[in-house]
Tab-separated table of C-alpha atoms in Angstrom:
chain	number	residue	atom	x	y	z
Z	1	MET	CA	115.439	-151.465	-73.775
Z	2	ARG	CA	117.103	-149.232	-71.550
Z	3	SER	CA	117.923	-149.909	-68.119
Z	4	ARG	CA	116.631	-147.697	-65.224
Z	5	PHE	CA	120.001	-147.688	-63.760
Z	6	ALA	CA	121.563	-146.193	-66.909
Z	7	ALA	CA	119.083	-143.456	-66.913
Z	8	ARG	CA	119.778	-142.362	-63.209
Z	9	PRO	CA	123.528	-141.400	-63.825
Z	10	ALA	CA	122.429	-139.128	-66.518
Z	11	ARG	CA	119.673	-137.630	-64.433
Z	12	LEU	CA	122.328	-136.955	-61.539
Z	13	ALA	CA	124.629	-135.508	-64.244
Z	14	LEU	CA	121.908	-133.278	-65.444
Z	15	ALA	CA	121.052	-132.236	-61.850
Z	16	ALA	CA	124.744	-131.485	-61.062
Z	17	VAL	CA	125.024	-129.414	-64.163
Z	18	ALA	CA	121.790	-127.302	-63.220
Z	19	ALA	CA	123.121	-126.942	-59.735
Z	20	VAL	CA	126.492	-125.522	-61.058
Z	21	ALA	CA	124.401	-123.098	-63.306
Z	22	LEU	CA	122.437	-121.947	-60.454
Z	23	THR	CA	125.300	-121.362	-58.269
Z	24	ALA	CA	127.125	-119.274	-60.789
Z	25	THR	CA	123.789	-117.376	-61.376
Z	26	ALA	CA	123.344	-116.909	-57.671
Z	27	THR	CA	127.060	-115.844	-57.286
Z	28	ALA	CA	126.957	-113.325	-60.234
Z	29	THR	CA	123.573	-111.808	-58.791
Z	30	ALA	CA	125.139	-111.571	-55.404
Z	31	THR	CA	128.364	-109.999	-56.758
Z	32	ALA	CA	126.380	-107.534	-58.855
Z	33	THR	CA	124.192	-106.501	-55.775
Z	34	ALA	CA	127.116	-106.061	-53.559
Z	35	ASP	CA	128.995	-104.046	-56.125
Z	36	SER	CA	126.209	-101.851	-56.679
Z	37	ARG	CA	125.642	-101.306	-52.936
Z	38	GLY	CA	129.091	-100.484	-52.489
Z	39	SER	CA	129.452	-97.930	-55.154
Z	40	ALA	CA	125.973	-96.203	-54.391
Z	41	ALA	CA	125.973	-93.179	-52.227
Z	42	ARG	CA	124.061	-93.060	-49.001
Z	43	ALA	CA	121.350	-90.419	-48.460
Z	44	CYS	CA	122.387	-87.225	-47.131
Z	45	GLY	CA	121.961	-85.896	-43.598
Z	46	THR	CA	121.674	-82.099	-42.811
Z	47	LYS	CA	125.075	-82.260	-40.928
Z	48	ASP	CA	126.818	-83.806	-44.389
Z	49	LEU	CA	126.185	-80.577	-46.125
Z	50	THR	CA	126.983	-76.687	-46.348
Z	51	PHE	CA	124.100	-74.407	-47.411
Z	52	LYS	CA	123.991	-70.999	-48.826
Z	53	LEU	CA	121.067	-68.828	-49.120
Z	54	THR	CA	120.606	-66.315	-51.867
Z	55	THR	CA	117.852	-63.928	-53.017
Z	56	GLU	CA	116.360	-64.449	-56.566
Z	57	THR	CA	114.115	-62.068	-58.436
Z	58	GLN	CA	112.431	-64.463	-60.821
Z	59	ALA	CA	108.614	-65.639	-60.218
Z	60	GLY	CA	108.053	-62.490	-57.931
Z	61	GLY	CA	111.236	-63.352	-55.635
Z	62	TYR	CA	112.441	-66.267	-53.741
Z	63	PHE	CA	115.202	-67.734	-51.937
Z	64	LEU	CA	117.690	-70.069	-53.500
Z	65	VAL	CA	118.890	-72.764	-51.309
Z	66	THR	CA	122.113	-74.298	-52.425
Z	67	ALA	CA	123.357	-77.397	-50.812
Z	68	LYS	CA	126.924	-78.728	-51.286
Z	69	ALA	CA	128.509	-81.738	-49.760
Z	70	LYS	CA	131.261	-81.255	-46.943
Z	71	SER	CA	134.712	-82.327	-48.022
Z	72	GLY	CA	134.978	-86.183	-48.138
Z	73	VAL	CA	131.317	-86.714	-48.087
Z	74	THR	CA	129.586	-88.517	-51.028
Z	75	CYS	CA	125.714	-88.677	-50.569
Z	76	TYR	CA	122.515	-88.074	-52.284
Z	77	LEU	CA	119.528	-85.703	-51.777
Z	78	LYS	CA	116.342	-87.330	-52.319
Z	79	GLY	CA	114.044	-85.485	-54.898
Z	80	VAL	CA	111.871	-84.073	-52.160
Z	81	PHE	CA	111.370	-80.601	-50.682
Z	82	PRO	CA	113.543	-79.687	-47.879
Z	83	SER	CA	112.286	-79.452	-44.354
Z	84	ALA	CA	112.029	-75.685	-43.556
Z	85	SER	CA	110.231	-72.992	-41.797
Z	86	PHE	CA	110.688	-69.366	-41.305
Z	87	GLY	CA	109.735	-69.617	-37.542
Z	88	SER	CA	108.493	-71.914	-34.941
Z	89	ALA	CA	104.842	-71.554	-35.816
Z	90	ALA	CA	103.066	-73.973	-37.952
Z	91	ASP	CA	101.960	-71.403	-40.544
Z	92	THR	CA	105.648	-70.543	-41.367
Z	93	GLU	CA	106.591	-74.164	-42.467
Z	94	VAL	CA	107.023	-74.472	-45.966
Z	95	ALA	CA	104.718	-76.838	-48.077
Z	96	PRO	CA	105.661	-78.626	-51.427
Z	97	ALA	CA	105.600	-76.331	-54.397
Z	98	GLU	CA	105.791	-79.381	-56.775
Z	99	HIS	CA	103.540	-82.425	-56.766
Z	100	ALA	CA	105.883	-85.265	-57.900
Z	101	VAL	CA	109.230	-86.444	-56.793
Z	102	SER	CA	112.348	-85.370	-58.784
Z	103	GLU	CA	115.315	-87.188	-59.455
Z	104	ASN	CA	117.853	-87.939	-56.787
Z	105	VAL	CA	120.829	-85.585	-56.765
Z	106	VAL	CA	124.252	-87.092	-55.831
Z	107	LEU	CA	126.478	-84.643	-54.134
Z	108	SER	CA	130.296	-84.955	-53.913
Z	109	GLY	CA	133.114	-82.567	-54.622
Z	110	SER	CA	131.809	-79.341	-56.316
Z	111	THR	CA	128.533	-80.824	-57.393
Z	112	ARG	CA	125.591	-78.820	-55.921
Z	113	ALA	CA	121.812	-79.180	-55.219
Z	114	TYR	CA	119.268	-76.321	-55.441
Z	115	ALA	CA	115.750	-75.600	-53.740
Z	116	GLY	CA	113.728	-72.804	-54.333
Z	117	ILE	CA	111.834	-71.329	-51.336
Z	118	ASN	CA	108.802	-68.640	-51.745
Z	119	PRO	CA	108.064	-67.109	-48.575
Z	120	LYS	CA	104.900	-65.807	-49.567
Z	121	THR	CA	102.361	-67.205	-52.003
Z	122	THR	CA	99.249	-65.164	-51.120
Z	123	ASN	CA	98.319	-62.147	-53.037
Z	124	ASN	CA	97.576	-59.874	-50.045
Z	125	ASP	CA	99.677	-57.602	-47.653
Z	126	TYR	CA	99.387	-60.140	-44.538
Z	127	GLY	CA	102.227	-62.117	-43.308
Z	128	LYS	CA	104.763	-62.220	-40.791
Z	129	GLU	CA	108.244	-60.385	-41.072
Z	130	LEU	CA	110.997	-62.858	-40.335
Z	131	ASP	CA	114.753	-62.810	-40.815
Z	132	ARG	CA	115.695	-66.453	-40.342
Z	133	LEU	CA	115.258	-69.883	-41.952
Z	134	HIS	CA	115.378	-73.037	-40.162
Z	135	LEU	CA	116.408	-75.728	-42.482
Z	136	SER	CA	116.923	-79.538	-42.581
Z	137	ILE	CA	117.051	-82.336	-45.026
Z	138	ALA	CA	113.589	-83.960	-44.863
Z	139	GLY	CA	113.605	-86.886	-42.367
Z	140	ASP	CA	116.445	-85.124	-40.349
Z	141	GLU	CA	114.626	-82.548	-38.585
Z	142	ALA	CA	116.507	-83.147	-35.371
Z	143	ASN	CA	119.656	-81.684	-37.078
Z	144	SER	CA	118.136	-78.418	-38.284
Z	145	ILE	CA	120.165	-75.422	-38.998
Z	146	SER	CA	119.148	-71.732	-38.776
Z	147	LEU	CA	120.274	-69.391	-41.654
Z	148	ASP	CA	120.006	-65.604	-41.619
Z	149	LEU	CA	117.929	-64.445	-44.580
Z	150	PRO	CA	119.589	-62.008	-47.077
Z	151	GLU	CA	116.809	-59.654	-46.432
Z	152	THR	CA	113.692	-59.696	-43.984
Z	153	ALA	CA	110.752	-61.689	-45.873
Z	154	LEU	CA	107.153	-61.130	-45.386
Z	155	VAL	CA	105.890	-64.940	-44.912
Z	156	ASP	CA	102.479	-66.119	-45.730
Z	157	ARG	CA	101.802	-69.606	-46.945
Z	158	PRO	CA	105.541	-70.440	-47.772
Z	159	VAL	CA	106.425	-73.073	-50.485
Z	160	ALA	CA	109.703	-74.916	-51.478
Z	161	THR	CA	110.566	-76.786	-54.732
Z	162	ASN	CA	112.314	-80.301	-54.440
Z	163	TRP	CA	115.960	-80.609	-54.741
Z	164	HIS	CA	117.167	-80.180	-58.042
Z	165	ALA	CA	120.621	-80.619	-59.720
Z	166	ASN	CA	120.047	-77.506	-61.981
Z	167	PRO	CA	119.005	-74.098	-60.267
Z	168	ALA	CA	116.775	-73.242	-63.075
Z	169	ASP	CA	114.525	-76.102	-61.931
Z	170	ALA	CA	114.116	-74.783	-58.609
Z	171	VAL	CA	112.243	-71.708	-59.140
Z	172	PRO	CA	109.142	-71.985	-57.079
Z	173	PHE	CA	106.356	-70.594	-59.429
Z	174	SER	CA	102.965	-69.861	-57.734
Z	175	ASP	CA	99.500	-70.397	-59.208
């Protein structure tokens, strides 16, 4: 018959082994989490980027916004549409042209992100003629910038695509 005193050291040894294993697992998990946080880019703010606006003719015509990180900045743009309007009236604010969130785009060095803005999605002659675009990263509206449009635009129910890594994905097709 086995003594209960002999079983106790075995249980203590087993508990010690389990504690070492749990500590090693926790340390490895914490290290992996810290490493992934340290190497991950932060979300871009409007002031982290430079913007270029060009006129494109595909899909009836639209403005292509190109965003690039400033020197020394690494950040990501969420795959949602930019916050933009052609004027200060509510009817000139862009609405989403896409119904799903796209992949985030990490910007650093020469990498660029693209969003397409269609100023007029209605099939009529109505709208407002405007020559400036107010733009910011969604959630950073306090730091919006104003860009001169390459040409005056007739604005009526404008829409914008999400940010994309490929300019071909930023064409705002209308229904």
